[in-house]
PDB file of C-alpha atoms in Angstrom:
ATOM      1  CA  MET A  28      -5.132 -54.362  21.602  1.00 96.00           C
ATOM      2  CA  LYS A  29      -6.939 -51.119  21.850  1.00 98.00           C
ATOM      3  CA  LEU A  30     -10.413 -51.420  20.290  1.00 98.00           C
ATOM      4  CA  ALA A  31     -13.147 -48.890  19.640  1.00 97.00           C
ATOM      5  CA  PHE A  32     -16.715 -49.765  19.157  1.00 97.00           C
ATOM      6  CA  VAL A  33     -18.681 -47.124  17.226  1.00 95.00           C
ATOM      7  CA  GLY A  34     -21.908 -46.686  15.262  1.00 94.00           C
ATOM      8  CA  LYS A  35     -25.155 -44.899  14.825  1.00 91.00           C
ATOM      9  CA  GLY A  36     -27.148 -44.468  18.236  1.00 90.00           C
ATOM     10  CA  GLY A  37     -29.204 -47.520  18.822  1.00 90.00           C
ATOM     11  CA  SER A  38     -27.121 -49.721  16.417  1.00 93.00           C
ATOM     12  CA  GLY A  39     -26.110 -52.046  19.268  1.00 95.00           C
ATOM     13  CA  LYS A  40     -22.537 -50.880  19.650  1.00 96.00           C
ATOM     14  CA  THR A  41     -22.607 -51.018  23.461  1.00 96.00           C
ATOM     15  CA  THR A  42     -24.133 -54.538  23.352  1.00 97.00           C
ATOM     16  CA  MET A  43     -21.279 -55.580  20.929  1.00 98.00           C
ATOM     17  CA  ALA A  44     -18.592 -53.986  23.002  1.00 98.00           C
ATOM     18  CA  SER A  45     -19.872 -55.900  26.067  1.00 98.00           C
ATOM     19  CA  LEU A  46     -20.096 -59.149  24.283  1.00 98.00           C
ATOM     20  CA  PHE A  47     -16.589 -58.766  22.973  1.00 98.00           C
ATOM     21  CA  ALA A  48     -15.211 -57.903  26.434  1.00 98.00           C
ATOM     22  CA  ARG A  49     -17.018 -60.707  28.191  1.00 98.00           C
ATOM     23  CA  ARG A  50     -16.108 -63.292  25.627  1.00 98.00           C
ATOM     24  CA  ALA A  51     -12.371 -62.293  25.786  1.00 98.00           C
ATOM     25  CA  ALA A  52     -12.415 -62.315  29.604  1.00 98.00           C
ATOM     26  CA  ALA A  53     -14.174 -65.807  29.606  1.00 98.00           C
ATOM     27  CA  LEU A  54     -11.414 -67.045  27.384  1.00 98.00           C
ATOM     28  CA  GLY A  55      -8.713 -65.893  29.828  1.00 97.00           C
ATOM     29  CA  HIS A  56      -7.632 -62.670  28.261  1.00 97.00           C
ATOM     30  CA  PRO A  57      -6.827 -59.511  30.385  1.00 97.00           C
ATOM     31  CA  VAL A  58      -9.574 -57.046  29.562  1.00 98.00           C
ATOM     32  CA  MET A  59     -10.186 -53.366  30.333  1.00 98.00           C
ATOM     33  CA  ALA A  60     -13.575 -51.884  29.393  1.00 98.00           C
ATOM     34  CA  VAL A  61     -14.282 -48.201  29.304  1.00 97.00           C
ATOM     35  CA  ASP A  62     -17.505 -46.420  28.735  1.00 97.00           C
ATOM     36  CA  ALA A  63     -16.722 -43.255  26.702  1.00 95.00           C
ATOM     37  CA  ASP A  64     -20.345 -42.666  25.550  1.00 93.00           C
ATOM     38  CA  ILE A  65     -22.445 -39.728  26.728  1.00 87.00           C
ATOM     39  CA  ASN A  66     -25.161 -42.375  27.423  1.00 88.00           C
ATOM     40  CA  GLN A  67     -23.571 -44.531  30.084  1.00 91.00           C
ATOM     41  CA  HIS A  68     -24.969 -48.083  29.519  1.00 93.00           C
ATOM     42  CA  LEU A  69     -21.837 -50.334  29.322  1.00 96.00           C
ATOM     43  CA  ALA A  70     -21.787 -51.164  32.970  1.00 95.00           C
ATOM     44  CA  ALA A  71     -25.168 -52.725  32.846  1.00 94.00           C
ATOM     45  CA  ALA A  72     -24.453 -54.518  29.585  1.00 95.00           C
ATOM     46  CA  LEU A  73     -21.288 -56.011  31.207  1.00 96.00           C
ATOM     47  CA  GLY A  74     -23.643 -57.318  34.073  1.00 94.00           C
ATOM     48  CA  LEU A  75     -22.674 -54.832  36.709  1.00 93.00           C
ATOM     49  CA  ASP A  76     -25.267 -53.209  38.864  1.00 90.00           C
ATOM     50  CA  ALA A  77     -26.087 -49.995  37.038  1.00 84.00           C
ATOM     51  CA  GLU A  78     -27.073 -47.975  40.039  1.00 86.00           C
ATOM     52  CA  ALA A  79     -23.968 -48.971  42.006  1.00 87.00           C
ATOM     53  CA  ALA A  80     -21.736 -48.325  38.975  1.00 84.00           C
ATOM     54  CA  ALA A  81     -23.212 -44.788  38.573  1.00 84.00           C
ATOM     55  CA  MET A  82     -22.237 -43.998  42.216  1.00 87.00           C
ATOM     56  CA  ARG A  83     -18.472 -44.751  41.620  1.00 91.00           C
ATOM     57  CA  PRO A  84     -15.855 -42.172  40.729  1.00 91.00           C
ATOM     58  CA  VAL A  85     -15.519 -41.555  37.074  1.00 94.00           C
ATOM     59  CA  LEU A  86     -12.521 -40.716  34.820  1.00 95.00           C
ATOM     60  CA  GLY A  87     -13.945 -37.340  33.607  1.00 91.00           C
ATOM     61  CA  GLU A  88     -13.992 -36.059  37.209  1.00 92.00           C
ATOM     62  CA  HIS A  89     -10.406 -37.073  37.763  1.00 94.00           C
ATOM     63  CA  LEU A  90      -8.622 -35.705  34.697  1.00 93.00           C
ATOM     64  CA  ALA A  91      -6.289 -33.520  36.821  1.00 94.00           C
ATOM     65  CA  ASP A  92      -5.392 -36.632  38.923  1.00 95.00           C
ATOM     66  CA  LEU A  93      -4.702 -38.744  35.930  1.00 96.00           C
ATOM     67  CA  LYS A  94      -2.485 -35.845  34.431  1.00 97.00           C
ATOM     68  CA  ASP A  95      -0.508 -35.645  37.666  1.00 96.00           C
ATOM     69  CA  HIS A  96      -0.057 -39.373  37.818  1.00 97.00           C
ATOM     70  CA  LEU A  97       0.825 -39.962  34.148  1.00 97.00           C
ATOM     71  CA  ARG A  98       3.359 -37.122  33.794  1.00 97.00           C
ATOM     72  CA  GLY A  99       5.519 -38.733  36.386  1.00 96.00           C
ATOM     73  CA  THR A 100       8.938 -37.257  36.345  1.00 97.00           C
ATOM     74  CA  ASN A 101       8.958 -36.230  32.656  1.00 97.00           C
ATOM     75  CA  PRO A 102      10.944 -32.989  32.673  1.00 97.00           C
ATOM     76  CA  LEU A 103       9.074 -31.741  29.658  1.00 97.00           C
ATOM     77  CA  VAL A 104       5.771 -31.699  31.611  1.00 97.00           C
ATOM     78  CA  PRO A 105       6.730 -30.069  34.970  1.00 96.00           C
ATOM     79  CA  SER A 106       3.104 -29.617  36.006  1.00 96.00           C
ATOM     80  CA  ALA A 107      -0.288 -30.996  35.274  1.00 95.00           C
ATOM     81  CA  ASP A 108      -1.428 -27.664  34.038  1.00 95.00           C
ATOM     82  CA  LEU A 109       0.849 -27.939  30.998  1.00 96.00           C
ATOM     83  CA  MET A 110      -0.545 -31.478  30.135  1.00 96.00           C
ATOM     84  CA  LEU A 111      -3.241 -31.645  27.396  1.00 95.00           C
ATOM     85  CA  LYS A 112      -5.405 -34.758  26.647  1.00 93.00           C
ATOM     86  CA  THR A 113      -3.082 -35.166  23.603  1.00 95.00           C
ATOM     87  CA  THR A 114       0.155 -34.999  25.510  1.00 96.00           C
ATOM     88  CA  PRO A 115       2.401 -37.988  24.483  1.00 96.00           C
ATOM     89  CA  PRO A 116       4.557 -39.872  27.002  1.00 96.00           C
ATOM     90  CA  GLY A 117       8.327 -39.385  27.086  1.00 94.00           C
ATOM     91  CA  PRO A 118      11.263 -40.198  29.303  1.00 93.00           C
ATOM     92  CA  GLY A 119       9.997 -40.257  32.981  1.00 95.00           C
ATOM     93  CA  SER A 120       6.270 -40.513  32.146  1.00 96.00           C
ATOM     94  CA  ARG A 121       4.388 -43.258  33.995  1.00 95.00           C
ATOM     95  CA  LEU A 122       3.261 -45.831  31.623  1.00 95.00           C
ATOM     96  CA  VAL A 123       0.206 -47.913  32.610  1.00 95.00           C
ATOM     97  CA  THR A 124      -1.167 -51.424  31.787  1.00 95.00           C
ATOM     98  CA  VAL A 125      -4.410 -53.230  31.778  1.00 96.00           C
ATOM     99  CA  HIS A 126      -3.467 -54.624  35.075  1.00 93.00           C
ATOM    100  CA  GLU A 127      -2.772 -51.241  36.668  1.00 93.00           C
ATOM    101  CA  THR A 128      -2.882 -50.981  40.444  1.00 91.00           C
ATOM    102  CA  GLY A 129      -2.416 -48.202  42.953  1.00 93.00           C
ATOM    103  CA  PRO A 130      -4.782 -45.948  44.820  1.00 95.00           C
ATOM    104  CA  LEU A 131      -5.991 -43.833  41.770  1.00 96.00           C
ATOM    105  CA  PHE A 132      -6.696 -46.817  39.498  1.00 96.00           C
ATOM    106  CA  GLU A 133      -8.262 -48.789  42.359  1.00 95.00           C
ATOM    107  CA  ARG A 134     -10.600 -45.919  42.904  1.00 95.00           C
ATOM    108  CA  LEU A 135     -11.494 -45.301  39.167  1.00 96.00           C
ATOM    109  CA  PHE A 136     -11.771 -48.970  38.100  1.00 96.00           C
ATOM    110  CA  THR A 137     -13.879 -51.736  39.351  1.00 95.00           C
ATOM    111  CA  GLU A 138     -13.454 -55.510  38.479  1.00 95.00           C
ATOM    112  CA  HIS A 139     -16.378 -57.729  37.312  1.00 95.00           C
ATOM    113  CA  ASP A 140     -15.973 -61.219  35.875  1.00 95.00           C
ATOM    114  CA  GLY A 141     -12.424 -60.623  34.947  1.00 96.00           C
ATOM    115  CA  ILE A 142     -13.068 -57.237  33.343  1.00 97.00           C
ATOM    116  CA  ARG A 143     -11.588 -53.958  34.740  1.00 97.00           C
ATOM    117  CA  PHE A 144     -14.306 -51.421  34.071  1.00 97.00           C
ATOM    118  CA  ALA A 145     -14.274 -47.572  34.199  1.00 96.00           C
ATOM    119  CA  ALA A 146     -16.556 -44.823  32.961  1.00 95.00           C
ATOM    120  CA  THR A 147     -15.942 -41.273  31.758  1.00 94.00           C
ATOM    121  CA  GLY A 148     -19.157 -40.132  33.446  1.00 86.00           C
ATOM    122  CA  GLY A 149     -22.215 -38.616  31.703  1.00 65.00           C
ATOM    123  CA  PHE A 150     -23.487 -35.076  31.887  1.00 49.00           C
ATOM    124  CA  VAL A 151     -24.638 -33.829  35.216  1.00 49.00           C
ATOM    125  CA  ASP A 152     -26.643 -30.605  35.969  1.00 46.00           C
ATOM    126  CA  ASP A 153     -23.524 -28.482  36.424  1.00 49.00           C
ATOM    127  CA  ASP A 154     -22.325 -29.483  33.020  1.00 47.00           C
ATOM    128  CA  LEU A 155     -25.373 -28.226  31.132  1.00 41.00           C
ATOM    129  CA  GLY A 156     -24.712 -25.184  28.963  1.00 40.00           C
ATOM    130  CA  VAL A 157     -21.027 -24.749  30.165  1.00 38.00           C
ATOM    131  CA  ALA A 158     -19.187 -28.020  29.441  1.00 45.00           C
ATOM    132  CA  CYS A 159     -18.424 -30.008  26.362  1.00 45.00           C
ATOM    133  CA  TYR A 160     -18.518 -33.811  26.711  1.00 47.00           C
ATOM    134  CA  HIS A 161     -15.217 -34.066  24.836  1.00 57.00           C
ATOM    135  CA  SER A 162     -13.617 -32.667  28.027  1.00 64.00           C
ATOM    136  CA  LYS A 163     -14.559 -35.698  29.852  1.00 77.00           C
ATOM    137  CA  VAL A 164     -13.613 -38.137  27.102  1.00 90.00           C
ATOM    138  CA  GLY A 165     -10.163 -36.363  27.182  1.00 91.00           C
ATOM    139  CA  ALA A 166      -9.377 -38.462  30.177  1.00 94.00           C
ATOM    140  CA  VAL A 167      -9.701 -41.625  28.147  1.00 95.00           C
ATOM    141  CA  GLU A 168      -7.552 -40.141  25.304  1.00 95.00           C
ATOM    142  CA  LEU A 169      -4.742 -39.258  27.775  1.00 96.00           C
ATOM    143  CA  LEU A 170      -4.970 -42.793  29.357  1.00 97.00           C
ATOM    144  CA  LEU A 171      -4.709 -44.461  26.016  1.00 97.00           C
ATOM    145  CA  ASN A 172      -1.721 -42.377  25.059  1.00 96.00           C
ATOM    146  CA  HIS A 173       0.134 -43.775  28.074  1.00 97.00           C
ATOM    147  CA  LEU A 174      -1.224 -47.395  28.069  1.00 96.00           C
ATOM    148  CA  VAL A 175       1.054 -50.148  26.921  1.00 95.00           C
ATOM    149  CA  ASP A 176      -0.844 -53.256  25.983  1.00 95.00           C
ATOM    150  CA  ARG A 177      -0.056 -56.515  24.221  1.00 93.00           C
ATOM    151  CA  ARG A 178      -1.753 -58.496  21.423  1.00 92.00           C
ATOM    152  CA  ASP A 179      -3.378 -60.948  23.873  1.00 94.00           C
ATOM    153  CA  GLU A 180      -4.745 -58.090  26.015  1.00 97.00           C
ATOM    154  CA  PHE A 181      -7.855 -56.010  25.145  1.00 98.00           C
ATOM    155  CA  VAL A 182      -8.840 -52.495  25.986  1.00 98.00           C
ATOM    156  CA  VAL A 183     -12.456 -52.158  24.785  1.00 98.00           C
ATOM    157  CA  VAL A 184     -13.840 -48.639  24.572  1.00 97.00           C
ATOM    158  CA  ASP A 185     -17.518 -48.006  23.869  1.00 97.00           C
ATOM    159  CA  MET A 186     -17.397 -44.649  22.031  1.00 94.00           C
ATOM    160  CA  VAL A 187     -19.905 -41.873  21.649  1.00 91.00           C
ATOM    161  CA  ALA A 188     -22.515 -42.460  18.910  1.00 87.00           C
ATOM    162  CA  GLY A 189     -22.099 -41.371  15.316  1.00 81.00           C
ATOM    163  CA  ALA A 190     -18.993 -39.559  14.086  1.00 75.00           C
ATOM    164  CA  GLU A 191     -18.553 -37.379  17.204  1.00 74.00           C
ATOM    165  CA  ALA A 192     -15.315 -39.288  17.902  1.00 70.00           C
ATOM    166  CA  PHE A 193     -13.574 -37.212  15.242  1.00 72.00           C
ATOM    167  CA  ALA A 194     -13.858 -34.066  17.353  1.00 70.00           C
ATOM    168  CA  SER A 195     -10.384 -35.041  18.570  1.00 76.00           C
ATOM    169  CA  GLY A 196      -7.494 -37.328  17.515  1.00 85.00           C
ATOM    170  CA  MET A 197      -8.884 -39.992  19.815  1.00 91.00           C
ATOM    171  CA  PHE A 198      -9.966 -42.063  16.829  1.00 93.00           C
ATOM    172  CA  THR A 199      -6.384 -42.719  15.987  1.00 95.00           C
ATOM    173  CA  ARG A 200      -5.711 -44.274  19.471  1.00 95.00           C
ATOM    174  CA  PHE A 201      -7.065 -47.673  18.435  1.00 97.00           C
ATOM    175  CA  ASP A 202      -5.543 -50.739  16.795  1.00 97.00           C
ATOM    176  CA  HIS A 203      -8.874 -51.602  15.350  1.00 97.00           C
ATOM    177  CA  THR A 204     -12.336 -49.950  15.118  1.00 96.00           C
ATOM    178  CA  PHE A 205     -15.451 -52.026  14.948  1.00 97.00           C
ATOM    179  CA  LEU A 206     -18.477 -50.151  13.466  1.00 97.00           C
ATOM    180  CA  VAL A 207     -21.832 -51.836  14.328  1.00 97.00           C
ATOM    181  CA  CYS A 208     -24.294 -51.274  11.617  1.00 97.00           C
ATOM    182  CA  GLU A 209     -27.808 -51.953  11.109  1.00 97.00           C
ATOM    183  CA  PRO A 210     -29.309 -52.712   7.565  1.00 98.00           C
ATOM    184  CA  THR A 211     -30.616 -49.148   7.119  1.00 97.00           C
ATOM    185  CA  LEU A 212     -29.524 -46.027   5.173  1.00 97.00           C
ATOM    186  CA  ARG A 213     -29.013 -44.048   8.328  1.00 95.00           C
ATOM    187  CA  SER A 214     -26.715 -46.655   9.794  1.00 96.00           C
ATOM    188  CA  VAL A 215     -24.639 -47.167   6.662  1.00 96.00           C
ATOM    189  CA  GLY A 216     -24.559 -43.341   6.367  1.00 95.00           C
ATOM    190  CA  VAL A 217     -22.685 -43.290   9.642  1.00 93.00           C
ATOM    191  CA  TYR A 218     -20.246 -45.856   8.271  1.00 95.00           C
ATOM    192  CA  LYS A 219     -19.553 -43.856   5.191  1.00 94.00           C
ATOM    193  CA  GLN A 220     -19.099 -40.622   7.172  1.00 92.00           C
ATOM    194  CA  TYR A 221     -16.702 -42.377   9.535  1.00 92.00           C
ATOM    195  CA  LEU A 222     -14.794 -43.862   6.576  1.00 92.00           C
ATOM    196  CA  GLY A 223     -14.434 -40.564   4.882  1.00 91.00           C
ATOM    197  CA  TYR A 224     -12.967 -39.027   7.972  1.00 89.00           C
ATOM    198  CA  ALA A 225     -10.631 -41.824   8.725  1.00 89.00           C
ATOM    199  CA  GLU A 226      -9.261 -42.619   5.261  1.00 88.00           C
ATOM    200  CA  ASP A 227      -6.307 -40.235   5.686  1.00 90.00           C
ATOM    201  CA  TYR A 228      -5.175 -41.777   8.812  1.00 93.00           C
ATOM    202  CA  ASP A 229      -4.867 -45.495   8.088  1.00 93.00           C
ATOM    203  CA  VAL A 230      -7.604 -46.431  10.569  1.00 94.00           C
ATOM    204  CA  ARG A 231      -8.486 -50.127  10.468  1.00 95.00           C
ATOM    205  CA  ILE A 232     -12.301 -50.461  10.212  1.00 96.00           C
ATOM    206  CA  SER A 233     -14.403 -53.591  10.226  1.00 97.00           C
ATOM    207  CA  VAL A 234     -18.224 -53.586  10.089  1.00 98.00           C
ATOM    208  CA  ILE A 235     -20.460 -55.792  12.175  1.00 98.00           C
ATOM    209  CA  GLY A 236     -23.894 -56.124  10.884  1.00 98.00           C
ATOM    210  CA  ASN A 237     -26.499 -56.190  13.652  1.00 98.00           C
ATOM    211  CA  LYS A 238     -30.292 -56.805  14.064  1.00 96.00           C
ATOM    212  CA  ILE A 239     -30.228 -58.884  10.846  1.00 97.00           C
ATOM    213  CA  ASP A 240     -33.527 -60.683   9.956  1.00 97.00           C
ATOM    214  CA  ASP A 241     -32.802 -62.237   6.609  1.00 97.00           C
ATOM    215  CA  GLU A 242     -30.609 -62.439   3.521  1.00 97.00           C
ATOM    216  CA  ASP A 243     -32.014 -59.184   2.221  1.00 98.00           C
ATOM    217  CA  ASP A 244     -30.523 -57.459   5.184  1.00 98.00           C
ATOM    218  CA  VAL A 245     -27.144 -59.114   4.535  1.00 98.00           C
ATOM    219  CA  ALA A 246     -27.245 -58.154   0.863  1.00 98.00           C
ATOM    220  CA  PHE A 247     -28.075 -54.622   1.755  1.00 98.00           C
ATOM    221  CA  LEU A 248     -25.011 -54.351   3.983  1.00 98.00           C
ATOM    222  CA  ARG A 249     -22.793 -55.958   1.366  1.00 98.00           C
ATOM    223  CA  GLU A 250     -23.991 -53.470  -1.178  1.00 98.00           C
ATOM    224  CA  HIS A 251     -23.126 -50.510   0.963  1.00 97.00           C
ATOM    225  CA  VAL A 252     -20.073 -51.617   2.978  1.00 97.00           C
ATOM    226  CA  GLY A 253     -18.538 -54.227   0.722  1.00 97.00           C
ATOM    227  CA  ASP A 254     -15.449 -56.127   1.969  1.00 96.00           C
ATOM    228  CA  ALA A 255     -15.473 -54.158   5.286  1.00 97.00           C
ATOM    229  CA  LEU A 256     -18.315 -56.422   6.432  1.00 98.00           C
ATOM    230  CA  LEU A 257     -16.744 -58.826   8.973  1.00 98.00           C
ATOM    231  CA  GLY A 258     -19.923 -60.661   9.783  1.00 98.00           C
ATOM    232  CA  TRP A 259     -23.462 -60.086  11.172  1.00 98.00           C
ATOM    233  CA  CYS A 260     -25.497 -60.859  14.173  1.00 98.00           C
ATOM    234  CA  SER A 261     -29.109 -61.841  13.960  1.00 97.00           C
ATOM    235  CA  ARG A 262     -31.715 -60.658  16.381  1.00 95.00           C
ATOM    236  CA  SER A 263     -31.020 -62.455  19.637  1.00 96.00           C
ATOM    237  CA  LYS A 264     -33.172 -63.789  22.437  1.00 96.00           C
ATOM    238  CA  TYR A 265     -30.016 -63.717  24.628  1.00 96.00           C
ATOM    239  CA  VAL A 266     -29.478 -59.980  24.073  1.00 96.00           C
ATOM    240  CA  LYS A 267     -33.024 -59.214  24.631  1.00 95.00           C
ATOM    241  CA  ALA A 268     -32.955 -61.071  27.962  1.00 94.00           C
ATOM    242  CA  ALA A 269     -29.781 -59.169  28.876  1.00 93.00           C
ATOM    243  CA  GLU A 270     -31.530 -55.823  28.072  1.00 91.00           C
ATOM    244  CA  ARG A 271     -34.288 -56.859  30.411  1.00 91.00           C
ATOM    245  CA  GLY A 272     -31.761 -57.446  33.189  1.00 88.00           C
ATOM    246  CA  THR A 273     -30.825 -61.029  32.871  1.00 91.00           C
ATOM    247  CA  VAL A 274     -27.171 -61.245  31.792  1.00 92.00           C
ATOM    248  CA  GLY A 275     -26.385 -64.952  31.309  1.00 94.00           C
ATOM    249  CA  PRO A 276     -22.975 -66.521  30.577  1.00 96.00           C
ATOM    250  CA  VAL A 277     -21.632 -65.228  27.259  1.00 97.00           C
ATOM    251  CA  ALA A 278     -21.194 -68.879  26.117  1.00 97.00           C
ATOM    252  CA  ASP A 279     -25.002 -69.004  25.970  1.00 97.00           C
ATOM    253  CA  LEU A 280     -25.174 -66.494  23.187  1.00 98.00           C
ATOM    254  CA  GLU A 281     -26.485 -68.013  19.986  1.00 98.00           C
ATOM    255  CA  PRO A 282     -23.614 -69.874  18.271  1.00 98.00           C
ATOM    256  CA  GLU A 283     -23.824 -68.021  15.064  1.00 98.00           C
ATOM    257  CA  ASN A 284     -23.660 -64.701  16.926  1.00 98.00           C
ATOM    258  CA  LEU A 285     -20.837 -65.911  19.196  1.00 98.00           C
ATOM    259  CA  ALA A 286     -18.969 -66.851  16.086  1.00 98.00           C
ATOM    260  CA  VAL A 287     -19.077 -63.190  14.939  1.00 98.00           C
ATOM    261  CA  VAL A 288     -17.724 -61.987  18.318  1.00 98.00           C
ATOM    262  CA  ASP A 289     -14.845 -64.539  18.071  1.00 98.00           C
ATOM    263  CA  ALA A 290     -14.168 -63.477  14.373  1.00 98.00           C
ATOM    264  CA  ALA A 291     -13.860 -59.830  15.728  1.00 98.00           C
ATOM    265  CA  ARG A 292     -11.354 -60.817  18.247  1.00 98.00           C
ATOM    266  CA  GLU A 293      -9.363 -62.851  15.650  1.00 97.00           C
ATOM    267  CA  ARG A 294      -9.439 -59.899  13.183  1.00 97.00           C
ATOM    268  CA  ALA A 295      -8.110 -57.573  15.770  1.00 97.00           C
ATOM    269  CA  VAL A 296      -5.242 -59.854  16.838  1.00 96.00           C
ATOM    270  CA  ALA A 297      -4.280 -60.662  13.244  1.00 95.00           C
ATOM    271  CA  GLY A 298      -4.027 -56.801  12.521  1.00 95.00           C
ATOM    272  CA  GLY A 299      -1.386 -56.494  15.280  1.00 93.00           C
ATOM    273  CA  LYS A 300      -0.096 -53.346  16.814  1.00 94.00           C
ATOM    274  CA  ASP A 301       1.784 -50.549  15.024  1.00 94.00           C
ATOM    275  CA  TRP A 302       3.528 -48.573  17.693  1.00 95.00           C
ATOM    276  CA  ALA A 303       5.273 -46.379  15.243  1.00 94.00           C
ATOM    277  CA  LYS A 304       2.078 -45.279  13.697  1.00 95.00           C
ATOM    278  CA  PHE A 305       0.428 -44.889  17.135  1.00 96.00           C
ATOM    279  CA  THR A 306       3.266 -42.650  18.223  1.00 95.00           C
ATOM    280  CA  ARG A 307       3.483 -40.655  15.032  1.00 95.00           C
ATOM    281  CA  GLN A 308      -0.242 -39.873  15.045  1.00 96.00           C
ATOM    282  CA  ALA A 309      -0.012 -38.960  18.693  1.00 96.00           C
ATOM    283  CA  HIS A 310       2.615 -36.426  17.879  1.00 96.00           C
ATOM    284  CA  GLU A 311       0.599 -35.104  15.011  1.00 96.00           C
ATOM    285  CA  PHE A 312      -2.522 -34.443  17.074  1.00 95.00           C
ATOM    286  CA  HIS A 313      -0.574 -33.014  20.010  1.00 97.00           C
ATOM    287  CA  ARG A 314       0.926 -30.413  17.581  1.00 97.00           C
ATOM    288  CA  LYS A 315      -2.504 -29.563  16.300  1.00 95.00           C
ATOM    289  CA  ALA A 316      -3.918 -29.169  19.724  1.00 95.00           C
ATOM    290  CA  ALA A 317      -0.946 -27.076  20.769  1.00 97.00           C
ATOM    291  CA  LEU A 318      -1.277 -24.744  17.893  1.00 97.00           C
ATOM    292  CA  ALA A 319      -5.114 -24.453  17.943  1.00 95.00           C
ATOM    293  CA  TRP A 320      -5.467 -23.587  21.648  1.00 95.00           C
ATOM    294  CA  GLY A 321      -2.917 -25.247  23.994  1.00 96.00           C
ATOM    295  CA  ASN A 322      -0.022 -22.800  23.491  1.00 97.00           C
ATOM    296  CA  ASP A 323      -2.159 -19.746  24.084  1.00 97.00           C
ATOM    297  CA  ARG A 324      -3.551 -21.181  27.334  1.00 94.00           C
ATOM    298  CA  ALA A 325      -0.125 -22.450  28.526  1.00 95.00           C
ATOM    299  CA  GLY A 326       2.031 -19.499  27.311  1.00 96.00           C
ATOM    300  CA  VAL A 327       4.678 -21.835  26.049  1.00 97.00           C
ATOM    301  CA  ASP A 328       5.013 -24.067  23.018  1.00 98.00           C
ATOM    302  CA  LEU A 329       3.607 -27.395  24.074  1.00 98.00           C
ATOM    303  CA  ALA A 330       4.920 -29.161  20.937  1.00 97.00           C
ATOM    304  CA  ASP A 331       8.272 -29.120  22.733  1.00 97.00           C
ATOM    305  CA  GLN A 332       7.000 -31.922  24.848  1.00 97.00           C
ATOM    306  CA  ILE A 333       7.402 -34.214  21.845  1.00 97.00           C
ATOM    307  CA  VAL A 334      10.473 -36.365  22.084  1.00 95.00           C
ATOM    308  CA  PRO A 335      11.681 -37.389  18.552  1.00 91.00           C
ATOM    309  CA  GLY A 336      12.515 -41.083  18.361  1.00 89.00           C
ATOM    310  CA  TYR A 337      10.476 -42.013  21.486  1.00 90.00           C
ATOM    311  CA  VAL A 338       8.236 -44.806  20.283  1.00 90.00           C
ATOM    312  CA  LEU A 339       5.996 -46.041  23.043  1.00 87.00           C
ATOM    313  CA  GLY A 340       5.897 -49.711  22.347  1.00 76.00           C
ATOM    314  CA  GLU A 341       9.651 -49.979  21.885  1.00 69.00           C
ATOM    315  CA  HIS A 342      10.074 -48.963  25.580  1.00 51.00           C
ATOM    316  CA  LEU A 343       7.691 -51.687  26.783  1.00 52.00           C
ATOM    317  CA  LEU A 344      10.334 -54.054  28.327  1.00 42.00           C
ATOM    318  CA  ASN A 345      12.585 -51.378  29.912  1.00 45.00           C
ATOM    319  CA  ALA A 346      10.317 -48.444  30.789  1.00 42.00           C
ATOM    320  CA  PRO A 347       9.049 -48.059  34.365  1.00 42.00           C
ATOM    321  CA  VAL A 348       5.531 -49.646  34.187  1.00 40.00           C
ATOM    322  CA  HIS A 349       3.522 -48.965  37.217  1.00 39.00           C
TER     323      HIS A 349
END
């Protein structure tokens, strides 16, 4: 299951993403976690050494390597230069899994407590004024397009804050989106903005309330998000300790808050995977990118890379998964 955690900056989406990933891994599920936020804090939230994690190679700096690996022997993508972040897989493409091995993935991912972690990388001095953060996140979008995952596996992506995810079609790459929401007008405003953008694309969205102090907070969220409210987490001594550097076993999270994390996992699994929709939307956004800028840059019609009838999930059992 591919899962996005989104929300207003400071809402606690990174904390919730880390709790979800750590709980799923503790229960024995294969888990991949990716930090796709411009503020790179997921590593520390997962319990990794933040300074050591910051020194590792990042996805955004290896987009060309990822393209070259993922295109495989697909005859419609004869070179990495003709591969966009939206390029969908086809016959000959290399499909990857949450267990992916090999030199490239071993360089980009590190394992911690059963979680395979990678980061896009934040802005560096050379990026200022000349680079867009979406170019870095493009590595994640391309990876998701070629990643085959099952219902008992979880790919947890901590997204950029606010509605910035809609700058590309990446928001359609997820089986479920969890929007972490504080009981404030600004936070529910992000939810309504997100909902408005997503409503034409059948995006499954559940709201997790956070930093809840009392019933008035719950009532406020129910008034503004209605049935989308999956549950809510109260202010947590466990989380406060984690933010101060003491990341204890996830089972020590307050029982009522842990129950919300479990409910999120159950909601995601119950929703299942829709590979036909995943593929259809991948094709739609690839056509958009090709028409908007890709064709002009490449000098060819990149929409020709789309293979009608090729549905990613239907090839799960007989495609070459590396």
